[in-house]
Amino acid sequence: MTIFRRPSLKFGAKRKREIPEGLWKKCPQCSEMIHHLALEENLNVCPKCEHHFSLSAKERISTIVDEGSFIEMDSEMSSVDPLEFQGVAAYKERLETYQKKTGLIEAVRTGNAMIGGYPVGLAVMDFQFLAASLGSVVGEKITRIIEESTAARQPIIIISASGGARMYEGALSLMQMAKTSGALARHSEARLPFISILTHPTMGGVTASFAVLGDVILAEPKSMIGFAGPRVIREIAHQDLPEGFQTAEFLLEHGLIDEIVPRAQMRNILITILSLLVEK
Amino acid sequence: MTPLPLDFEQPLLELEKCLDDLISRTPEDTHRISVMQEKLELMRVDLYKNLTPWQRVQIARHPSRPYALDYLERCFTDFVELHGDRCFGDDKAMPAGIARIGKYRCVIIMQQKGRNVKENVLRNFGSPHPEGYRKALRLMRLAEKFSLPVITFIDTPGAYPGIGAEERHIAESIAVNLREMMLLKVPIISVILGEGGSGGALGIGVSDKSLMLENAYYSVISPEGCAAILWKHRKHAPEAAAALKLTAQDLTDLKLIDGIVPEPLGGAHHNASMAATAVRHAIIEALEELEKKSLPDLLEERYAKFRKMGIFSE
Ligand SMILES: [Zn+2]
């Protein structure tokens, strides 16, 4: 709650010591200043307190697949403005802004890859792009890689991060939940493994569809995972939320997820799980 | 009992009052009375045929609107309520059971709001907890076992955003239904009676025939929620309602639903029996159509219907 506002210092305010942008990053958890090369080296995890910084889809793919094995699909698929959304912000402008800002076309990358020699279908959401909200493109790309994996009789791995629905696409966004879950139904019916990895944050319609349908559900430490936003829940409950509410640790305790896996161990655990669930 | 008027119905009410005055003051002036009656009817038709999306949302939420159990009573016979998810509890926001409609035996799963404070405490304002979705799935499995079609009545502002709901994984309870309904080996018909609130509605909404009442809405987020995020204030809900394209006609144009069930002029609450007759007719018609399909066709068409949803460029 922000009741007190810091008084603005008009005169004599000392300039903060400038840190060359992009070279050093301050850890939001332990305040350690970390050089970006050290951070990259450590998979964007704080070397001091293990805080997991966010990863772009591209970076994340490189941390888990066999080097050079990822073959991207549907990389040009882009969003249109199906509702011609009339609001304070136009959807088309938002899309263009995010495309420029992130260099991404949409909020998920999908494709085929090898992990420890196992061929898999892979979908990785990128939170930088419009909070990786679930629009037609995200739903379609994920559905296609699931269907492709069913046809190829290979496991599917989805790494989720999302703020939830893409409001600008209205009910079309909602239906992506049914579409992706339906594709997973067929993949599951074919007795193929689905490993779902939840990262910070995974909320709303993504949580209420494909993200929690994994045969195995893993999460990165301290990721926030839930259906409704904590602000809404607090307003309705008229009480403070339990300690650690909607964190990966809370959900492990409450039986939703199978294991919390630090980023550095993710690839090895995936390989072990694949070796146990896939007949070679 | 005349239902509570909505704000946009005020001009209509005023004219009705003028007419009443005229009739009581000068009952002999039949000419003026009939002119005014005609004007009133024109106004009524004009108003209700050109409702804005926000006005429809208001009708969909009207406190006198018939709720699921009102339709159950008028459309079905032999209803036996089956309680509980066999895990944790019984969600009164989602009553369900076995029943008969016309010659068809079926499983019926409903979302039920309360009409007063006491009922709303019981029904949680029609916002289900995970137990509701799990009970629904239990009954869908029962339907599959006995080859009964499933009918769902959707009327919820959304799945409940509460501490307990999160602790017991409301998202998982919805997601599992989305997956399992896609492969359920019996026909599924869903009817959105009033509010089709996001995942809470879709959680019992994956169906072979998705029907919507004329003034119902179906949306990924409430107009107020959307307004709060994109317009920074809930008071912009009317603009958000228009932008979200959430009316039955919008959803038909986007090919996201399969049919619109007509309502009496002014909304279902003006004539609940008439509304129920239309719902009953639509369900029986859908059952007749779906029972002719082979199981592989039924499942393939269900999958294909949802598979096509989405608009993008490549
Ligand atoms: Zn740190």
Coordinates of C-alpha atoms and ligand atoms in Angstrom, one line a residue:
Chain A
M1 CA 0.0 0.0 0.0
T2 CA 1.4 3.4 -0.9
I3 CA -0.1 5.9 1.6
F4 CA 3.0 7.9 2.0
R5 CA 4.5 9.4 -1.0
R6 CA 8.1 10.2 -1.0
P7 CA 8.4 14.0 -1.0
S8 CA 9.9 15.3 -4.2
L9 CA 13.2 17.0 -3.8
K10 CA 13.2 20.0 -6.1
F11 CA 16.5 21.5 -4.9
G12 CA 19.8 20.0 -3.9
A13 CA 18.9 16.5 -4.6
K14 CA 22.0 14.5 -5.2
R15 CA 22.1 12.6 -8.4
K16 CA 22.1 8.9 -7.8
R17 CA 25.4 7.2 -8.7
E18 CA 24.9 6.4 -12.3
I19 CA 25.4 2.8 -13.3
P20 CA 26.1 2.1 -16.9
E21 CA 22.8 0.7 -18.2
G22 CA 22.9 -2.9 -19.1
L23 CA 26.3 -3.7 -17.6
W24 CA 25.2 -4.2 -14.0
K25 CA 21.9 -5.5 -12.7
K26 CA 20.7 -5.2 -9.2
C27 CA 19.1 -8.3 -7.7
P28 CA 15.6 -7.4 -6.5
Q29 CA 15.8 -10.0 -3.8
C30 CA 19.2 -9.5 -2.2
S31 CA 20.3 -6.2 -3.8
E32 CA 23.5 -7.6 -5.0
M33 CA 25.0 -5.8 -8.0
I34 CA 25.7 -8.4 -10.6
H35 CA 27.6 -8.0 -13.8
H36 CA 25.5 -9.0 -16.8
L37 CA 28.1 -11.4 -18.0
A38 CA 28.1 -13.2 -14.6
L39 CA 24.4 -13.2 -14.7
E40 CA 24.3 -14.7 -18.2
E41 CA 26.9 -17.3 -17.2
N42 CA 24.6 -18.3 -14.4
L43 CA 21.4 -18.7 -16.6
N44 CA 20.1 -15.4 -15.2
V45 CA 20.1 -16.6 -11.7
C46 CA 21.5 -14.5 -8.9
P47 CA 24.8 -16.1 -7.8
K48 CA 24.3 -14.9 -4.3
C49 CA 20.6 -15.7 -3.4
E50 CA 19.5 -17.8 -6.4
H51 CA 16.8 -15.3 -7.4
H52 CA 15.6 -16.4 -10.9
F53 CA 15.5 -13.4 -13.2
S54 CA 13.2 -13.7 -16.2
L55 CA 14.5 -15.3 -19.4
S56 CA 13.5 -14.6 -22.9
A57 CA 12.1 -17.6 -24.8
K58 CA 15.2 -17.7 -26.9
E59 CA 17.5 -17.8 -23.9
R60 CA 15.4 -20.4 -22.2
I61 CA 15.4 -22.7 -25.2
S62 CA 19.1 -22.6 -25.3
T63 CA 19.3 -23.6 -21.6
I64 CA 17.4 -26.9 -22.1
V65 CA 17.8 -28.2 -25.7
D66 CA 20.7 -30.1 -27.2
E67 CA 22.8 -27.4 -28.9
G68 CA 21.5 -26.3 -32.2
S69 CA 18.6 -28.8 -32.2
F70 CA 15.7 -26.4 -32.0
I71 CA 13.8 -26.0 -35.3
E72 CA 11.3 -23.3 -35.0
M73 CA 7.8 -23.5 -36.5
D74 CA 5.3 -20.8 -37.4
S75 CA 7.8 -18.1 -36.5
E76 CA 6.0 -15.6 -38.8
M77 CA 2.5 -16.1 -37.4
S78 CA 1.2 -12.8 -36.2
S79 CA -1.8 -11.3 -34.5
V80 CA -4.4 -9.4 -36.3
D81 CA -7.0 -7.2 -34.6
P82 CA -10.1 -9.5 -35.0
L83 CA -12.4 -7.4 -32.9
E84 CA -11.1 -4.1 -34.2
F85 CA -10.7 -3.3 -30.5
Q86 CA -11.8 0.2 -29.7
G87 CA -10.4 1.3 -26.4
V88 CA -8.1 3.8 -24.8
A89 CA -5.3 1.8 -26.5
A90 CA -5.7 0.3 -29.9
Y91 CA -4.7 -3.4 -30.1
K92 CA -2.8 -2.8 -33.3
E93 CA -0.7 -0.1 -31.8
R94 CA 0.0 -2.2 -28.7
L95 CA 1.2 -5.1 -31.0
E96 CA 3.5 -2.8 -32.9
T97 CA 4.9 -1.3 -29.8
Y98 CA 5.8 -4.7 -28.3
Q99 CA 7.1 -6.0 -31.6
K100 CA 9.5 -3.0 -31.7
K101 CA 10.4 -3.2 -28.1
T102 CA 11.1 -6.9 -27.9
G103 CA 12.1 -7.8 -31.5
L104 CA 9.5 -10.6 -31.2
I105 CA 6.5 -11.2 -33.4
E106 CA 4.4 -12.9 -30.8
A107 CA 4.5 -14.3 -27.2
V108 CA 5.5 -17.9 -27.8
R109 CA 8.1 -19.8 -29.7
T110 CA 7.3 -23.3 -30.8
G111 CA 9.2 -26.0 -32.6
N112 CA 10.9 -29.4 -32.6
A113 CA 14.0 -30.0 -30.6
M114 CA 16.2 -32.7 -29.0
I115 CA 16.7 -32.9 -25.3
G116 CA 19.4 -35.4 -24.3
G117 CA 18.9 -37.1 -27.6
Y118 CA 15.1 -37.4 -27.2
P119 CA 13.0 -35.7 -29.9
V120 CA 10.4 -33.4 -28.3
G121 CA 7.9 -30.7 -29.3
L122 CA 8.6 -27.5 -27.4
A123 CA 6.6 -24.4 -26.7
V124 CA 8.2 -21.6 -24.7
M125 CA 6.2 -18.5 -23.8
D126 CA 8.0 -15.1 -23.6
F127 CA 6.6 -12.8 -20.9
Q128 CA 8.1 -9.7 -22.4
F129 CA 5.6 -9.7 -25.2
L130 CA 2.3 -8.3 -23.9
A131 CA 2.7 -10.3 -20.7
A132 CA 2.5 -13.5 -22.9
S133 CA -1.2 -13.2 -22.8
L134 CA -3.2 -16.0 -24.5
G135 CA -4.4 -14.7 -27.9
S136 CA -5.2 -16.5 -31.1
V137 CA -1.5 -16.8 -32.2
V138 CA -0.3 -18.2 -28.9
G139 CA -3.2 -20.7 -28.8
E140 CA -2.7 -21.7 -32.5
K141 CA 1.0 -22.1 -32.3
I142 CA 0.8 -24.2 -29.1
T143 CA -2.0 -26.3 -30.6
R144 CA 0.0 -27.0 -33.7
I145 CA 3.1 -28.1 -31.9
I146 CA 1.0 -30.4 -29.7
E147 CA -0.8 -31.9 -32.8
E148 CA 2.6 -32.2 -34.5
S149 CA 3.9 -34.0 -31.5
T150 CA 0.9 -36.4 -31.4
A151 CA 1.5 -37.2 -35.0
A152 CA 5.2 -37.7 -34.5
R153 CA 4.5 -39.7 -31.3
Q154 CA 6.9 -37.5 -29.3
P155 CA 6.6 -35.8 -25.9
I156 CA 5.5 -32.2 -25.6
I157 CA 7.1 -29.8 -23.3
I158 CA 5.5 -26.4 -22.6
I159 CA 7.2 -23.7 -20.6
S160 CA 4.6 -21.3 -19.5
A161 CA 4.6 -17.7 -18.3
S162 CA 1.6 -15.5 -18.8
G163 CA -0.5 -12.8 -17.3
G164 CA -3.6 -14.6 -18.5
A165 CA -6.1 -13.8 -21.2
R166 CA -5.6 -11.4 -24.1
M167 CA -8.5 -9.0 -23.5
Y168 CA -8.1 -7.4 -26.9
E169 CA -9.2 -10.6 -28.5
G170 CA -12.3 -11.1 -26.3
A171 CA -13.9 -14.6 -26.4
L172 CA -11.4 -15.6 -29.1
S173 CA -8.8 -15.5 -26.4
L174 CA -11.0 -17.6 -24.1
M175 CA -11.5 -20.3 -26.7
Q176 CA -7.8 -20.8 -27.0
M177 CA -8.0 -22.5 -23.6
A178 CA -10.4 -25.1 -25.0
K179 CA -8.4 -25.5 -28.2
T180 CA -5.1 -26.1 -26.5
S181 CA -6.6 -28.4 -23.9
G182 CA -8.4 -30.3 -26.6
A183 CA -5.2 -30.9 -28.5
L184 CA -3.6 -32.1 -25.2
A185 CA -6.5 -34.5 -24.7
R186 CA -5.6 -36.2 -28.0
H187 CA -1.9 -36.2 -27.2
S188 CA -2.6 -37.8 -23.9
E189 CA -5.0 -40.3 -25.4
A190 CA -2.1 -41.4 -27.6
R191 CA -0.2 -42.1 -24.3
L192 CA 2.5 -39.6 -24.9
P193 CA 4.1 -37.6 -22.1
F194 CA 3.4 -33.9 -21.5
I195 CA 5.8 -32.1 -19.2
S196 CA 4.6 -28.7 -18.2
I197 CA 7.1 -26.2 -16.7
L198 CA 5.7 -23.2 -14.9
T199 CA 7.8 -20.0 -14.6
H200 CA 7.2 -16.6 -13.1
P201 CA 4.4 -15.6 -13.4
T202 CA 1.8 -18.0 -14.8
M203 CA -1.7 -16.8 -14.2
G204 CA -5.3 -16.8 -15.4
G205 CA -6.4 -18.6 -18.5
V206 CA -3.0 -20.2 -19.1
T207 CA -3.1 -21.7 -15.6
A208 CA -6.7 -22.8 -16.2
S209 CA -5.8 -24.7 -19.4
F210 CA -2.7 -26.3 -20.7
A211 CA -0.2 -25.2 -18.0
V212 CA -1.7 -27.5 -15.3
L213 CA -2.5 -30.5 -17.6
G214 CA 1.0 -32.0 -17.5
D215 CA 1.7 -35.6 -16.7
V216 CA 4.5 -34.0 -14.8
I217 CA 4.3 -30.4 -13.7
L218 CA 7.5 -28.6 -12.7
A219 CA 8.0 -25.1 -11.6
E220 CA 10.9 -22.7 -11.1
P221 CA 11.5 -21.6 -7.5
K222 CA 9.4 -18.8 -6.2
S223 CA 7.3 -18.5 -9.4
M224 CA 4.0 -16.9 -8.9
I225 CA 1.3 -19.3 -10.2
G226 CA -2.5 -18.9 -9.8
F227 CA -5.8 -18.3 -11.4
A228 CA -7.2 -15.0 -10.1
G229 CA -4.9 -12.1 -9.3
P230 CA -3.9 -11.6 -5.7
R231 CA -5.4 -8.1 -5.6
V232 CA -8.8 -9.3 -6.6
I233 CA -8.7 -12.2 -4.1
R234 CA -7.6 -9.8 -1.3
E235 CA -10.5 -7.5 -2.1
I236 CA -13.0 -10.3 -2.1
A237 CA -11.6 -12.1 0.9
H238 CA -11.3 -8.9 3.0
Q239 CA -8.3 -10.5 4.7
D240 CA -4.6 -10.9 4.2
L241 CA -3.5 -13.7 2.0
P242 CA -1.7 -16.7 3.5
E243 CA 2.1 -16.6 3.6
G244 CA 3.6 -17.5 0.3
F245 CA 0.1 -17.7 -1.4
Q246 CA 0.3 -18.5 -5.1
T247 CA 4.0 -19.3 -5.1
A248 CA 5.4 -22.5 -6.5
E249 CA 6.4 -23.5 -3.0
F250 CA 2.8 -23.0 -1.8
L251 CA 1.5 -25.1 -4.7
L252 CA 4.0 -27.9 -4.0
E253 CA 2.7 -27.9 -0.5
H254 CA -0.9 -27.9 -1.7
G255 CA -0.4 -30.7 -4.1
L256 CA -0.6 -29.1 -7.5
I257 CA 2.9 -29.4 -8.8
D258 CA 5.3 -32.3 -8.8
E259 CA 8.6 -30.6 -8.1
I260 CA 10.3 -27.3 -7.9
V261 CA 13.4 -27.3 -10.0
P262 CA 16.1 -24.6 -10.1
R263 CA 16.9 -23.4 -13.5
A264 CA 20.4 -24.9 -13.5
Q265 CA 19.0 -28.4 -13.0
M266 CA 16.1 -28.2 -15.4
R267 CA 17.7 -29.7 -18.4
N268 CA 19.1 -32.7 -16.5
I269 CA 15.8 -33.4 -14.8
L270 CA 14.0 -33.3 -18.1
I271 CA 16.4 -35.8 -19.6
T272 CA 15.9 -38.1 -16.6
I273 CA 12.1 -37.8 -16.8
L274 CA 12.1 -38.4 -20.6
S275 CA 14.3 -41.4 -20.1
L276 CA 11.8 -42.8 -17.7
L277 CA 8.6 -42.0 -19.6
V278 CA 9.7 -42.6 -23.1
E279 CA 10.3 -46.0 -24.5
K280 CA 13.3 -45.8 -26.7
Chain B
M1 CA -45.0 -8.5 -10.6
T2 CA -43.4 -6.0 -13.0
P3 CA -39.6 -6.5 -12.9
L4 CA -37.4 -3.8 -11.6
P5 CA -36.7 -1.3 -14.5
L6 CA -33.2 -0.7 -15.7
D7 CA -31.9 2.8 -16.2
F8 CA -32.2 2.8 -19.9
E9 CA -35.9 1.7 -19.6
Q10 CA -36.9 4.9 -17.8
P11 CA -38.2 6.8 -20.9
L12 CA -40.4 3.8 -21.6
L13 CA -41.7 3.8 -18.1
E14 CA -42.4 7.5 -18.2
L15 CA -44.5 7.1 -21.3
E16 CA -46.3 4.1 -19.8
K17 CA -47.2 6.4 -16.8
C18 CA -48.4 9.1 -19.1
L19 CA -50.7 6.6 -20.9
D20 CA -52.0 5.4 -17.5
D21 CA -52.8 9.0 -16.5
L22 CA -54.5 9.7 -19.8
I23 CA -56.6 6.5 -19.5
S24 CA -57.7 7.4 -16.0
R25 CA -58.3 11.1 -16.7
T26 CA -60.0 11.0 -20.1
P27 CA -61.0 7.4 -20.8
E28 CA -63.4 8.7 -23.5
D29 CA -60.6 10.1 -25.6
T30 CA -60.0 6.9 -27.4
H31 CA -58.2 8.6 -30.3
R32 CA -55.4 10.1 -28.1
I33 CA -55.2 6.9 -26.1
S34 CA -54.6 4.7 -29.2
V35 CA -52.1 7.2 -30.6
M36 CA -50.1 7.1 -27.4
Q37 CA -50.4 3.3 -27.2
E38 CA -49.0 3.0 -30.7
K39 CA -46.2 5.4 -29.8
L40 CA -45.4 3.3 -26.7
E41 CA -45.2 0.1 -28.7
L42 CA -43.0 1.6 -31.3
M43 CA -40.7 2.9 -28.6
R44 CA -40.6 -0.5 -26.9
V45 CA -39.7 -2.3 -30.0
D46 CA -37.2 0.3 -31.0
L47 CA -35.5 0.2 -27.6
Y48 CA -35.3 -3.6 -27.3
K49 CA -34.4 -4.3 -30.8
N50 CA -31.4 -1.9 -30.6
L51 CA -29.9 -2.7 -27.3
T52 CA -26.3 -1.8 -26.7
P53 CA -23.9 -4.5 -25.5
W54 CA -23.9 -2.9 -22.1
Q55 CA -27.7 -2.9 -21.9
R56 CA -27.7 -6.6 -22.8
V57 CA -25.2 -7.2 -20.0
Q58 CA -27.6 -5.4 -17.6
I59 CA -30.4 -7.6 -18.8
A60 CA -28.3 -10.7 -18.5
R61 CA -27.7 -9.7 -14.8
H62 CA -31.2 -8.6 -14.1
P63 CA -32.2 -9.7 -10.6
S64 CA -35.5 -11.0 -11.9
R65 CA -34.0 -12.9 -14.8
P66 CA -34.9 -16.6 -14.8
Y67 CA -32.0 -18.7 -13.4
A68 CA -31.0 -22.2 -14.1
L69 CA -33.4 -23.9 -11.6
D70 CA -36.3 -21.9 -13.1
Y71 CA -35.5 -23.4 -16.5
L72 CA -35.0 -26.8 -14.9
E73 CA -38.5 -26.7 -13.4
R74 CA -40.1 -25.6 -16.7
C75 CA -38.1 -27.7 -19.2
F76 CA -37.3 -31.0 -17.3
T77 CA -39.1 -33.7 -15.4
D78 CA -38.0 -36.4 -12.9
F79 CA -35.0 -34.4 -11.8
V80 CA -32.9 -36.1 -9.1
E81 CA -30.2 -33.9 -7.7
L82 CA -26.8 -35.6 -7.2
H83 CA -24.6 -33.8 -4.7
G84 CA -20.9 -33.6 -4.2
D85 CA -17.6 -34.1 -5.9
R86 CA -16.7 -37.2 -3.7
C87 CA -13.5 -35.4 -2.7
F88 CA -14.1 -32.3 -0.7
G89 CA -17.7 -31.0 -0.7
D90 CA -20.8 -30.0 -2.6
D91 CA -20.8 -26.8 -4.5
K92 CA -24.3 -25.2 -4.3
A93 CA -23.3 -22.8 -7.1
M94 CA -23.3 -25.8 -9.4
P95 CA -26.4 -28.0 -8.8
A96 CA -26.5 -31.1 -11.0
G97 CA -28.3 -34.3 -11.5
I98 CA -30.1 -36.7 -13.8
A99 CA -33.4 -35.8 -15.4
R100 CA -35.6 -36.1 -18.4
I101 CA -36.4 -33.6 -21.2
G102 CA -39.1 -34.7 -23.6
K103 CA -38.3 -38.3 -24.4
Y104 CA -34.6 -37.9 -23.5
R105 CA -32.9 -39.0 -20.3
C106 CA -29.9 -36.8 -19.5
V107 CA -27.4 -35.4 -17.1
I108 CA -28.0 -31.7 -16.3
I109 CA -25.3 -29.5 -14.8
M110 CA -26.2 -26.0 -13.8
Q111 CA -24.7 -22.7 -12.5
Q112 CA -27.2 -21.2 -10.1
K113 CA -27.4 -17.7 -8.7
G114 CA -29.5 -16.7 -5.7
R115 CA -32.4 -14.3 -5.8
N116 CA -31.9 -12.8 -2.3
V117 CA -29.1 -12.5 0.2
K118 CA -29.8 -15.8 1.9
E119 CA -29.8 -17.6 -1.4
N120 CA -26.8 -15.8 -2.6
V121 CA -24.8 -16.9 0.4
L122 CA -25.8 -20.5 -0.4
R123 CA -25.2 -20.2 -4.1
N124 CA -22.1 -17.9 -3.8
F125 CA -23.6 -15.5 -6.4
G126 CA -23.3 -18.3 -9.0
S127 CA -19.5 -18.4 -8.7
P128 CA -18.4 -22.0 -8.4
H129 CA -15.5 -23.4 -6.4
P130 CA -13.3 -26.2 -7.7
E131 CA -15.7 -28.7 -6.2
G132 CA -18.4 -27.5 -8.6
Y133 CA -16.2 -28.3 -11.6
R134 CA -15.2 -31.7 -10.1
K135 CA -18.8 -32.6 -9.4
A136 CA -19.6 -31.6 -13.0
L137 CA -16.8 -34.0 -14.3
R138 CA -18.0 -36.8 -12.0
L139 CA -21.5 -36.5 -13.5
M140 CA -20.1 -36.3 -17.0
R141 CA -18.4 -39.6 -16.4
L142 CA -21.7 -40.9 -15.1
A143 CA -23.3 -39.7 -18.3
E144 CA -20.7 -41.5 -20.4
K145 CA -21.2 -44.7 -18.4
F146 CA -25.0 -44.7 -19.0
S147 CA -24.9 -43.1 -22.5
L148 CA -26.8 -40.1 -21.4
P149 CA -26.3 -36.7 -23.2
V150 CA -25.0 -33.9 -21.0
I151 CA -26.8 -30.5 -20.9
T152 CA -25.1 -27.6 -19.1
F153 CA -26.8 -24.3 -18.1
I154 CA -24.2 -21.6 -17.8
D155 CA -24.8 -18.5 -15.7
T156 CA -21.8 -17.3 -13.7
P157 CA -20.0 -14.0 -13.3
G158 CA -16.9 -16.3 -13.1
A159 CA -15.2 -19.0 -11.1
Y160 CA -14.7 -17.8 -7.5
P161 CA -11.5 -15.8 -6.9
G162 CA -11.1 -16.9 -3.3
I163 CA -8.3 -18.2 -1.1
G164 CA -9.9 -21.6 -0.7
A165 CA -10.6 -21.8 -4.4
E166 CA -6.9 -21.2 -5.2
E167 CA -5.7 -23.6 -2.4
R168 CA -7.8 -26.4 -4.0
H169 CA -6.7 -25.4 -7.5
I170 CA -9.7 -23.9 -9.3
A171 CA -7.6 -23.5 -12.4
E172 CA -6.8 -27.2 -12.5
S173 CA -10.5 -28.1 -12.0
I174 CA -11.4 -26.0 -15.0
A175 CA -8.5 -27.2 -17.2
V176 CA -9.2 -30.8 -16.6
N177 CA -12.8 -30.3 -17.7
L178 CA -11.7 -28.6 -20.9
R179 CA -9.5 -31.6 -21.7
E180 CA -12.0 -34.3 -20.6
M181 CA -15.1 -32.7 -22.2
M182 CA -13.3 -32.7 -25.6
L183 CA -13.2 -36.5 -25.5
L184 CA -16.4 -37.3 -23.6
K185 CA -18.2 -40.0 -25.5
V186 CA -21.8 -38.6 -25.3
P187 CA -23.4 -35.4 -26.8
I188 CA -22.9 -32.2 -24.9
I189 CA -25.2 -29.2 -25.2
S190 CA -24.4 -26.0 -23.4
V191 CA -26.8 -23.1 -23.0
I192 CA -25.6 -19.7 -21.7
L193 CA -28.6 -18.4 -19.8
G194 CA -27.2 -15.1 -18.5
E195 CA -23.6 -14.5 -17.7
G196 CA -20.9 -16.5 -19.5
G197 CA -18.1 -15.4 -17.2
S198 CA -14.7 -16.5 -18.7
G199 CA -13.1 -19.7 -17.7
G200 CA -15.8 -20.2 -15.1
A201 CA -18.3 -20.6 -17.9
L202 CA -16.0 -22.5 -20.3
G203 CA -15.3 -25.0 -17.6
I204 CA -18.7 -26.6 -18.3
G205 CA -18.9 -25.1 -21.8
V206 CA -17.0 -27.4 -24.2
S207 CA -19.9 -28.8 -26.1
D208 CA -21.2 -30.0 -29.5
K209 CA -23.9 -27.3 -29.5
S210 CA -23.1 -24.0 -27.7
L211 CA -26.3 -22.0 -27.4
M212 CA -26.8 -18.6 -26.0
L213 CA -29.9 -16.7 -25.0
E214 CA -30.4 -13.6 -27.0
N215 CA -29.4 -11.2 -24.1
A216 CA -26.8 -13.4 -22.5
Y217 CA -23.1 -12.5 -22.8
Y218 CA -20.0 -14.6 -23.0
S219 CA -16.7 -12.9 -22.3
V220 CA -13.1 -13.5 -21.4
I221 CA -13.3 -10.8 -18.7
S222 CA -16.1 -8.9 -17.2
P223 CA -16.7 -5.4 -18.7
E224 CA -15.9 -3.9 -15.4
G225 CA -12.6 -5.8 -15.1
C226 CA -11.6 -4.9 -18.6
A227 CA -12.5 -1.3 -18.0
A228 CA -10.4 -1.2 -14.8
I229 CA -7.4 -2.5 -16.6
L230 CA -7.6 -0.8 -20.0
W231 CA -9.5 2.4 -19.1
K232 CA -8.2 2.6 -15.5
H233 CA -11.7 2.8 -14.2
R234 CA -14.7 0.6 -13.9
K235 CA -17.1 3.3 -14.9
H236 CA -16.0 2.7 -18.5
A237 CA -17.7 -0.8 -18.4
P238 CA -20.1 0.2 -21.2
E239 CA -17.3 1.0 -23.6
A240 CA -15.5 -2.2 -22.6
A241 CA -18.7 -4.2 -23.1
A242 CA -18.8 -2.9 -26.7
A243 CA -15.1 -3.4 -27.4
L244 CA -15.1 -7.0 -26.1
K245 CA -17.7 -8.2 -28.6
L246 CA -19.5 -10.3 -26.0
T247 CA -23.2 -10.4 -27.2
A248 CA -24.8 -13.5 -28.7
Q249 CA -24.8 -11.9 -32.1
D250 CA -21.0 -11.0 -31.8
L251 CA -20.2 -14.6 -30.8
T252 CA -22.2 -15.9 -33.7
D253 CA -20.4 -13.6 -36.1
L254 CA -17.0 -14.8 -34.7
K255 CA -18.3 -18.4 -35.1
L256 CA -17.7 -19.2 -31.5
I257 CA -21.3 -20.3 -30.7
D258 CA -23.8 -22.4 -32.7
G259 CA -27.1 -20.8 -32.0
I260 CA -29.1 -18.0 -30.4
V261 CA -32.2 -18.7 -28.4
P262 CA -34.7 -15.9 -28.7
E263 CA -36.1 -14.1 -25.6
P264 CA -39.4 -12.3 -25.1
L265 CA -39.2 -8.6 -25.9
G266 CA -37.4 -6.8 -23.1
G267 CA -35.7 -9.9 -21.8
A268 CA -36.4 -13.4 -20.4
H269 CA -37.6 -11.8 -17.1
H270 CA -40.6 -10.3 -18.9
N271 CA -42.0 -13.8 -19.6
A272 CA -40.1 -16.7 -18.0
S273 CA -42.5 -19.4 -19.4
M274 CA -42.0 -18.1 -22.9
A275 CA -38.2 -18.0 -22.5
A276 CA -38.3 -21.5 -21.0
T277 CA -40.3 -22.8 -24.0
A278 CA -37.7 -21.5 -26.4
V279 CA -34.9 -23.1 -24.3
R280 CA -36.7 -26.4 -24.2
H281 CA -37.3 -26.3 -27.9
A282 CA -33.7 -25.5 -28.7
I283 CA -32.4 -28.3 -26.5
I284 CA -34.7 -30.9 -27.9
E285 CA -33.9 -29.8 -31.4
A286 CA -30.1 -30.1 -30.6
L287 CA -30.6 -33.5 -29.0
E288 CA -32.5 -34.8 -32.1
E289 CA -29.7 -33.6 -34.3
L290 CA -26.8 -34.9 -32.2
E291 CA -28.3 -38.4 -31.6
K292 CA -28.1 -39.0 -35.4
K293 CA -24.4 -38.6 -35.4
S294 CA -22.0 -41.6 -35.0
L295 CA -19.6 -41.3 -32.0
P296 CA -16.5 -40.8 -34.2
D297 CA -18.3 -38.0 -36.2
L298 CA -19.5 -36.4 -33.0
L299 CA -16.1 -36.3 -31.5
E300 CA -14.4 -35.3 -34.7
E301 CA -16.8 -32.4 -35.2
R302 CA -16.5 -31.3 -31.6
Y303 CA -12.7 -31.1 -31.9
A304 CA -12.8 -29.4 -35.3
K305 CA -15.2 -26.8 -34.0
F306 CA -12.9 -25.6 -31.3
R307 CA -9.8 -26.2 -33.5
K308 CA -11.0 -23.6 -35.9
M309 CA -11.4 -20.9 -33.2
G310 CA -8.8 -18.1 -33.6
I311 CA -8.1 -15.4 -36.0
F312 CA -4.5 -14.6 -37.0
S313 CA -2.2 -14.0 -40.0
E314 CA 0.7 -16.1 -41.4
Ligands
ZN1 ZN 20.2 -12.1 -5.3

